[in-house]
Amino acid sequence: MNAASRSVFRFFFVTLLVLGLAAPPLARHVEVFPADAAVETNLRRHIGYLASEALEGRLPGTPGAEKAAQYIITQFQLAGLRPLGSRGYRQPFSFVASVRMGRNNHLTATVAGVRLTARPDVDFRPLAFTANGVIEGEPVLAGYGISAAKEAQYDDYAMLDVKDRLVVVLPYSPAGSNPYTKFGAFLSLRYKATTARNKGAKGLLVIAEDDDFQRSQVARLRYDDAFGDAGFPCAVVSRAWATRLLGRPVADIERQIATTGQPETQLLSDRRLRLQTEVIKERKTADNIIGWLEGCDPALRNEVVVIGAHYDHLGRGGPNSLAPREGDVHPGADDNASGTAGLLELARSFAAARNRPRRSLLFIAFSAEEKGLLGSAYFVDHPTTRDKRIVAMLNMDMIGRLRDNRLTVQGVGTSSVWRPLLAEANTRHGLELSLGESGFGPSDHASFYKRNIPVLFFLTGSHPDYHRPSDTPDKINYAGERQVLALIGDVIQSTVNLPTPPDFVAPKAGDRAERARGGFRVSLGTIPDYAAEISGVKLAGVREGSPAAAAGLQAGDVIVGLAGRDIKSVYDYTYVLQELEPDREVDIVVERNGQRLTFKLTPTRR
């Protein structure tokens, strides 16, 4: 054993003693990523193009996203990667990109014997998440449509029976649209719809916030990337038309609530409403771009390590933008042209390396990550690796803003090999590593972790330009990104050359990182599949030792009821979770293999 090997061995042995981990021995390091100016030059070129005006923010299903896809394919070809998509380098998948009004949208009212007809797109619009259908009945004004007696000491429904009625509500809350008040959790239209439905209403009308209906943000027909509908017809109505329906100015009602601090409700038993809604979901196609580098070891080449980064962004804004206005190009230089550029450079370096990795590498540029991890979810459900086994996934998302030499690495608790492997690799790079245990998170590695695959997630952290038009190439720390990629390259090399693949450590109920997720008082231990286009909440899995596991829930179950409430979407599920009490048993209803099953479940305190 030479001096260098003895040094590595001593370091690794001390690491094992300190961490109490029994991981396979680390592979001997061989330099893969070059520490030269050419890498920074390439990163500038990649990010400069991907985040350029010509690509218009790389929104999935647009010409800009197609230009990005073709650029990535060209770079994979130049690197010498083999195509491993379902169509060459591409793996196309379909997704709901937007909704539009159908022809069958009608709203009429009868007030004192006078018929009022609302004009579609002028006086009213369906909400994007409406259920298509027709309802008719008595309207009732339910203030702001908030029922939060415990959380906000405010309940518009406290003295109101809305069963089988059409609920009419004001937009936002008594504190306006400010999300930092006690009403912050109850502002969304999804919340208002779910609350009204759970109270027994059969439809919802939301009054627009702006006197000019065409300028109303509430009235925008904008798809929110959640697949479940509200379960009943919902629409937004102009303030002028609502004034005629209610018999008094909407502004007077808002002032009354602001003055008294009390709900303002009204039974409108002398009036009738008829609402018909129809929205049509428009689908588009996006592509994961997949390149293959086969390992050199006949015994290990069928074990695959996935290196991933998403290449899509927000286009010109939309519901996930943090910009004050819509319409400006969101370049997404850090999110995630930086990760995509890193993917391209790692692919080039490994393909050109003198010593091929023992295991195979699969480089994937995912699309539609910003729409709910759709591309990575599609890949894990339809892997193109055929008879090969994916043993690990390393993900890069926003790695271009290295500050104070600090790099965040999530997922280190998903395998016992990650901590010592990262520590050994970082002896050559000297980064300040901030390590997180959880394999969950808002990026593509979560799709793999749900399938019991060890993951690592690399990022340099958020910043004021996140999801804004100001996320531009000039703000990237290119020298810092090269340093980050050098570390990631070493981690990849150690992983692909391990004598045995990384072991998988399942998520445990009560994990500190998981308790911090969502802000709920209780934990059920469910792992939702957010990409499933169904009514209800499909489970990708359940955590070991959790209430869901104890109750008998399984991966593949679709939750359709919880605590006596219907569950149509993940929003419904979220709102019910907010109301649950620790250690108080509730019923949970799931659909499994065509059967509807009811289980007893006791939530635990976070």
PDB file of C-alpha atoms in Angstrom, residues 358-547:
ATOM      1  CA  ARG A 358     -17.199   0.253 -14.179  1.00  0.00           C
ATOM      2  CA  ARG A 359     -20.928   0.889 -13.939  1.00  0.00           C
ATOM      3  CA  SER A 360     -22.929   2.542 -16.672  1.00  0.00           C
ATOM      4  CA  LEU A 361     -23.921   6.198 -16.566  1.00  0.00           C
ATOM      5  CA  LEU A 362     -27.243   7.539 -17.805  1.00  0.00           C
ATOM      6  CA  PHE A 363     -27.321  11.297 -18.360  1.00  0.00           C
ATOM      7  CA  ILE A 364     -30.889  12.682 -18.385  1.00  0.00           C
ATOM      8  CA  ALA A 365     -32.038  16.245 -19.023  1.00  0.00           C
ATOM      9  CA  PHE A 366     -35.585  16.240 -17.659  1.00  0.00           C
ATOM     10  CA  SER A 367     -38.442  18.422 -18.872  1.00  0.00           C
ATOM     11  CA  ALA A 368     -41.536  19.687 -17.010  1.00  0.00           C
ATOM     12  CA  GLU A 369     -39.843  19.659 -13.622  1.00  0.00           C
ATOM     13  CA  GLU A 370     -41.373  23.058 -12.888  1.00  0.00           C
ATOM     14  CA  LYS A 371     -44.826  21.590 -13.563  1.00  0.00           C
ATOM     15  CA  GLY A 372     -44.542  18.988 -10.815  1.00  0.00           C
ATOM     16  CA  LEU A 373     -41.551  16.732 -11.626  1.00  0.00           C
ATOM     17  CA  LEU A 374     -43.495  15.367 -14.583  1.00  0.00           C
ATOM     18  CA  GLY A 375     -40.507  14.339 -16.715  1.00  0.00           C
ATOM     19  CA  SER A 376     -38.686  12.416 -13.999  1.00  0.00           C
ATOM     20  CA  ALA A 377     -41.949  10.857 -12.799  1.00  0.00           C
ATOM     21  CA  TYR A 378     -42.611   9.673 -16.347  1.00  0.00           C
ATOM     22  CA  PHE A 379     -39.109   8.231 -16.651  1.00  0.00           C
ATOM     23  CA  VAL A 380     -39.269   6.183 -13.445  1.00  0.00           C
ATOM     24  CA  ASP A 381     -42.629   4.816 -14.583  1.00  0.00           C
ATOM     25  CA  HIS A 382     -41.301   4.128 -18.104  1.00  0.00           C
ATOM     26  CA  PRO A 383     -37.544   3.541 -17.743  1.00  0.00           C
ATOM     27  CA  THR A 384     -35.621   3.133 -20.969  1.00  0.00           C
ATOM     28  CA  THR A 385     -32.932   1.058 -19.259  1.00  0.00           C
ATOM     29  CA  ARG A 386     -34.862  -2.152 -20.014  1.00  0.00           C
ATOM     30  CA  ASP A 387     -33.194  -5.045 -18.153  1.00  0.00           C
ATOM     31  CA  LYS A 388     -30.662  -2.831 -16.369  1.00  0.00           C
ATOM     32  CA  ARG A 389     -31.035  -1.715 -12.753  1.00  0.00           C
ATOM     33  CA  ILE A 390     -30.776   1.880 -11.595  1.00  0.00           C
ATOM     34  CA  VAL A 391     -28.743   1.847  -8.375  1.00  0.00           C
ATOM     35  CA  ALA A 392     -28.391   5.589  -7.653  1.00  0.00           C
ATOM     36  CA  MET A 393     -29.433   9.009  -8.906  1.00  0.00           C
ATOM     37  CA  LEU A 394     -27.488  12.276  -8.556  1.00  0.00           C
ATOM     38  CA  ASN A 395     -29.401  15.476  -9.309  1.00  0.00           C
ATOM     39  CA  MET A 396     -28.210  19.027 -10.005  1.00  0.00           C
ATOM     40  CA  ASP A 397     -30.625  21.945  -9.694  1.00  0.00           C
ATOM     41  CA  MET A 398     -29.413  25.535  -9.269  1.00  0.00           C
ATOM     42  CA  ILE A 399     -25.675  24.963  -8.882  1.00  0.00           C
ATOM     43  CA  GLY A 400     -24.546  28.273 -10.394  1.00  0.00           C
ATOM     44  CA  ARG A 401     -24.546  30.666  -7.444  1.00  0.00           C
ATOM     45  CA  LEU A 402     -21.786  29.374  -5.138  1.00  0.00           C
ATOM     46  CA  ARG A 403     -21.474  31.833  -2.242  1.00  0.00           C
ATOM     47  CA  ASP A 404     -19.131  31.693   0.741  1.00  0.00           C
ATOM     48  CA  ASN A 405     -17.819  28.407  -0.654  1.00  0.00           C
ATOM     49  CA  ARG A 406     -20.998  26.673   0.603  1.00  0.00           C
ATOM     50  CA  LEU A 407     -22.637  23.780  -1.265  1.00  0.00           C
ATOM     51  CA  THR A 408     -25.827  22.099  -0.066  1.00  0.00           C
ATOM     52  CA  VAL A 409     -26.140  18.350  -0.576  1.00  0.00           C
ATOM     53  CA  GLN A 410     -29.474  16.726   0.223  1.00  0.00           C
ATOM     54  CA  GLY A 411     -30.199  13.001   0.398  1.00  0.00           C
ATOM     55  CA  VAL A 412     -27.152  11.901   2.362  1.00  0.00           C
ATOM     56  CA  GLY A 413     -29.415   9.790   4.573  1.00  0.00           C
ATOM     57  CA  THR A 414     -30.709   7.717   1.639  1.00  0.00           C
ATOM     58  CA  SER A 415     -27.633   5.455   1.651  1.00  0.00           C
ATOM     59  CA  SER A 416     -24.968   4.644   4.212  1.00  0.00           C
ATOM     60  CA  VAL A 417     -22.221   5.249   1.639  1.00  0.00           C
ATOM     61  CA  TRP A 418     -22.943   8.922   0.947  1.00  0.00           C
ATOM     62  CA  ARG A 419     -21.430  10.651   3.991  1.00  0.00           C
ATOM     63  CA  PRO A 420     -18.005   8.993   3.904  1.00  0.00           C
ATOM     64  CA  LEU A 421     -17.933   9.204   0.113  1.00  0.00           C
ATOM     65  CA  LEU A 422     -18.670  12.948   0.148  1.00  0.00           C
ATOM     66  CA  ALA A 423     -16.193  13.564   2.942  1.00  0.00           C
ATOM     67  CA  GLU A 424     -13.414  11.743   1.086  1.00  0.00           C
ATOM     68  CA  ALA A 425     -14.139  13.530  -2.187  1.00  0.00           C
ATOM     69  CA  ASN A 426     -14.234  16.945  -0.531  1.00  0.00           C
ATOM     70  CA  THR A 427     -10.701  16.564   0.832  1.00  0.00           C
ATOM     71  CA  ARG A 428      -9.598  17.555  -2.691  1.00  0.00           C
ATOM     72  CA  HIS A 429     -11.982  20.518  -3.058  1.00  0.00           C
ATOM     73  CA  GLY A 430     -12.434  22.154   0.322  1.00  0.00           C
ATOM     74  CA  LEU A 431     -16.063  23.177  -0.084  1.00  0.00           C
ATOM     75  CA  GLU A 432     -18.185  23.999   2.943  1.00  0.00           C
ATOM     76  CA  LEU A 433     -20.773  21.225   2.690  1.00  0.00           C
ATOM     77  CA  SER A 434     -24.208  21.675   4.212  1.00  0.00           C
ATOM     78  CA  LEU A 435     -25.656  18.157   4.387  1.00  0.00           C
ATOM     79  CA  GLY A 436     -29.323  17.177   4.565  1.00  0.00           C
ATOM     80  CA  GLU A 437     -30.656  13.703   5.229  1.00  0.00           C
ATOM     81  CA  SER A 438     -33.932  13.623   3.332  1.00  0.00           C
ATOM     82  CA  GLY A 439     -34.364  12.205  -0.168  1.00  0.00           C
ATOM     83  CA  PHE A 440     -37.558  14.170  -0.660  1.00  0.00           C
ATOM     84  CA  GLY A 441     -37.552  17.669  -2.063  1.00  0.00           C
ATOM     85  CA  PRO A 442     -38.812  19.903  -4.867  1.00  0.00           C
ATOM     86  CA  SER A 443     -36.681  18.486  -7.670  1.00  0.00           C
ATOM     87  CA  ASP A 444     -36.306  15.394  -9.844  1.00  0.00           C
ATOM     88  CA  HIS A 445     -34.352  13.232  -7.390  1.00  0.00           C
ATOM     89  CA  ALA A 446     -37.579  12.845  -5.365  1.00  0.00           C
ATOM     90  CA  SER A 447     -39.128  10.783  -8.185  1.00  0.00           C
ATOM     91  CA  PHE A 448     -36.300   8.253  -7.855  1.00  0.00           C
ATOM     92  CA  TYR A 449     -36.302   8.218  -4.067  1.00  0.00           C
ATOM     93  CA  LYS A 450     -39.980   7.284  -4.114  1.00  0.00           C
ATOM     94  CA  ARG A 451     -38.915   4.183  -6.068  1.00  0.00           C
ATOM     95  CA  ASN A 452     -36.415   3.170  -3.337  1.00  0.00           C
ATOM     96  CA  ILE A 453     -33.342   4.456  -5.167  1.00  0.00           C
ATOM     97  CA  PRO A 454     -30.560   6.244  -3.210  1.00  0.00           C
ATOM     98  CA  VAL A 455     -30.211   9.876  -4.256  1.00  0.00           C
ATOM     99  CA  LEU A 456     -28.052  12.955  -3.842  1.00  0.00           C
ATOM    100  CA  PHE A 457     -29.227  16.467  -4.645  1.00  0.00           C
ATOM    101  CA  PHE A 458     -26.666  19.248  -5.222  1.00  0.00           C
ATOM    102  CA  LEU A 459     -27.566  22.946  -5.086  1.00  0.00           C
ATOM    103  CA  THR A 460     -25.946  26.233  -4.175  1.00  0.00           C
ATOM    104  CA  GLY A 461     -29.140  27.655  -2.690  1.00  0.00           C
ATOM    105  CA  SER A 462     -31.890  30.125  -3.444  1.00  0.00           C
ATOM    106  CA  HIS A 463     -31.468  33.859  -4.072  1.00  0.00           C
ATOM    107  CA  PRO A 464     -33.566  36.973  -4.797  1.00  0.00           C
ATOM    108  CA  ASP A 465     -33.602  36.197  -8.548  1.00  0.00           C
ATOM    109  CA  TYR A 466     -35.295  32.808  -8.086  1.00  0.00           C
ATOM    110  CA  HIS A 467     -38.254  32.417 -10.505  1.00  0.00           C
ATOM    111  CA  ARG A 468     -37.848  35.993 -11.695  1.00  0.00           C
ATOM    112  CA  PRO A 469     -36.761  37.574 -15.001  1.00  0.00           C
ATOM    113  CA  SER A 470     -33.569  38.691 -13.244  1.00  0.00           C
ATOM    114  CA  ASP A 471     -32.131  35.128 -13.125  1.00  0.00           C
ATOM    115  CA  THR A 472     -29.654  35.943 -15.895  1.00  0.00           C
ATOM    116  CA  PRO A 473     -26.324  34.455 -17.090  1.00  0.00           C
ATOM    117  CA  ASP A 474     -24.236  37.409 -15.888  1.00  0.00           C
ATOM    118  CA  LYS A 475     -25.007  36.482 -12.265  1.00  0.00           C
ATOM    119  CA  ILE A 476     -23.619  32.955 -12.492  1.00  0.00           C
ATOM    120  CA  ASN A 477     -20.415  32.212 -10.579  1.00  0.00           C
ATOM    121  CA  TYR A 478     -18.747  30.196 -13.334  1.00  0.00           C
ATOM    122  CA  ALA A 479     -15.544  29.490 -11.400  1.00  0.00           C
ATOM    123  CA  GLY A 480     -17.676  28.366  -8.477  1.00  0.00           C
ATOM    124  CA  GLU A 481     -19.759  26.080 -10.673  1.00  0.00           C
ATOM    125  CA  ARG A 482     -16.613  24.473 -12.079  1.00  0.00           C
ATOM    126  CA  GLN A 483     -15.526  23.822  -8.481  1.00  0.00           C
ATOM    127  CA  VAL A 484     -18.917  22.281  -7.657  1.00  0.00           C
ATOM    128  CA  LEU A 485     -18.767  20.069 -10.754  1.00  0.00           C
ATOM    129  CA  ALA A 486     -15.281  18.887  -9.829  1.00  0.00           C
ATOM    130  CA  LEU A 487     -16.647  17.599  -6.528  1.00  0.00           C
ATOM    131  CA  ILE A 488     -19.707  16.045  -8.177  1.00  0.00           C
ATOM    132  CA  GLY A 489     -17.466  14.370 -10.749  1.00  0.00           C
ATOM    133  CA  ASP A 490     -15.434  12.770  -7.964  1.00  0.00           C
ATOM    134  CA  VAL A 491     -18.607  11.595  -6.214  1.00  0.00           C
ATOM    135  CA  ILE A 492     -19.895  10.073  -9.453  1.00  0.00           C
ATOM    136  CA  GLN A 493     -16.602   8.313 -10.084  1.00  0.00           C
ATOM    137  CA  SER A 494     -16.513   6.833  -6.597  1.00  0.00           C
ATOM    138  CA  THR A 495     -20.135   5.697  -6.933  1.00  0.00           C
ATOM    139  CA  VAL A 496     -19.750   3.982 -10.298  1.00  0.00           C
ATOM    140  CA  ASN A 497     -16.621   2.150  -9.116  1.00  0.00           C
ATOM    141  CA  LEU A 498     -17.840   0.919  -5.730  1.00  0.00           C
ATOM    142  CA  PRO A 499     -17.504  -2.880  -5.390  1.00  0.00           C
ATOM    143  CA  THR A 500     -21.190  -3.071  -4.381  1.00  0.00           C
ATOM    144  CA  PRO A 501     -23.948  -0.601  -5.278  1.00  0.00           C
ATOM    145  CA  PRO A 502     -25.121   1.982  -2.726  1.00  0.00           C
ATOM    146  CA  ASP A 503     -27.554   0.491  -0.255  1.00  0.00           C
ATOM    147  CA  PHE A 504     -30.963   2.125   0.102  1.00  0.00           C
ATOM    148  CA  VAL A 505     -32.084   3.561   3.444  1.00  0.00           C
ATOM    149  CA  ALA A 506     -35.869   3.914   3.612  1.00  0.00           C
ATOM    150  CA  PRO A 507     -37.487   7.070   5.011  1.00  0.00           C
ATOM    151  CA  LYS A 508     -38.477   6.765   8.643  1.00  0.00           C
ATOM    152  CA  ALA A 509     -41.553   8.221  10.285  1.00  0.00           C
ATOM    153  CA  GLY A 510     -40.668  11.185  12.462  1.00  0.00           C
ATOM    154  CA  ASP A 511     -37.535  12.105  10.485  1.00  0.00           C
ATOM    155  CA  ARG A 512     -36.628  15.677  11.399  1.00  0.00           C
ATOM    156  CA  ALA A 513     -36.396  16.810   7.803  1.00  0.00           C
ATOM    157  CA  GLU A 514     -39.810  15.327   7.074  1.00  0.00           C
ATOM    158  CA  ARG A 515     -41.375  16.975  10.110  1.00  0.00           C
ATOM    159  CA  ALA A 516     -40.353  20.313   8.662  1.00  0.00           C
ATOM    160  CA  ARG A 517     -42.195  19.707   5.407  1.00  0.00           C
ATOM    161  CA  GLY A 518     -45.603  21.224   4.846  1.00  0.00           C
ATOM    162  CA  GLY A 519     -46.084  22.995   8.203  1.00  0.00           C
ATOM    163  CA  PHE A 520     -48.736  20.535   9.418  1.00  0.00           C
ATOM    164  CA  ARG A 521     -49.335  19.622  13.041  1.00  0.00           C
ATOM    165  CA  VAL A 522     -49.635  15.944  12.183  1.00  0.00           C
ATOM    166  CA  SER A 523     -47.884  13.343  10.094  1.00  0.00           C
ATOM    167  CA  LEU A 524     -49.495  10.413   8.294  1.00  0.00           C
ATOM    168  CA  GLY A 525     -46.408   9.068   6.552  1.00  0.00           C
ATOM    169  CA  THR A 526     -47.864   9.126   3.048  1.00  0.00           C
ATOM    170  CA  ILE A 527     -45.762   9.850  -0.044  1.00  0.00           C
ATOM    171  CA  PRO A 528     -48.060  11.331  -2.715  1.00  0.00           C
ATOM    172  CA  ASP A 529     -47.443  10.869  -6.415  1.00  0.00           C
ATOM    173  CA  TYR A 530     -47.969  14.458  -7.547  1.00  0.00           C
ATOM    174  CA  ALA A 531     -47.698  13.581 -11.241  1.00  0.00           C
ATOM    175  CA  ALA A 532     -50.672  11.202 -11.281  1.00  0.00           C
ATOM    176  CA  GLU A 533     -53.501  12.568 -13.439  1.00  0.00           C
ATOM    177  CA  ILE A 534     -56.389  11.176 -11.424  1.00  0.00           C
ATOM    178  CA  SER A 535     -59.176  12.230  -9.094  1.00  0.00           C
ATOM    179  CA  GLY A 536     -57.848  11.681  -5.590  1.00  0.00           C
ATOM    180  CA  VAL A 537     -54.286  11.373  -4.304  1.00  0.00           C
ATOM    181  CA  LYS A 538     -52.237   8.430  -5.528  1.00  0.00           C
ATOM    182  CA  LEU A 539     -49.574   7.141  -3.158  1.00  0.00           C
ATOM    183  CA  ALA A 540     -46.070   6.548  -4.438  1.00  0.00           C
ATOM    184  CA  GLY A 541     -45.322   4.891  -1.105  1.00  0.00           C
ATOM    185  CA  VAL A 542     -45.612   5.078   2.687  1.00  0.00           C
ATOM    186  CA  ARG A 543     -42.873   5.585   5.248  1.00  0.00           C
ATOM    187  CA  GLU A 544     -41.814   2.694   7.437  1.00  0.00           C
ATOM    188  CA  GLY A 545     -43.278   2.802  10.931  1.00  0.00           C
ATOM    189  CA  SER A 546     -45.710   5.603  10.024  1.00  0.00           C
ATOM    190  CA  PRO A 547     -49.456   5.805  10.780  1.00  0.00           C
TER     191      PRO A 547
END
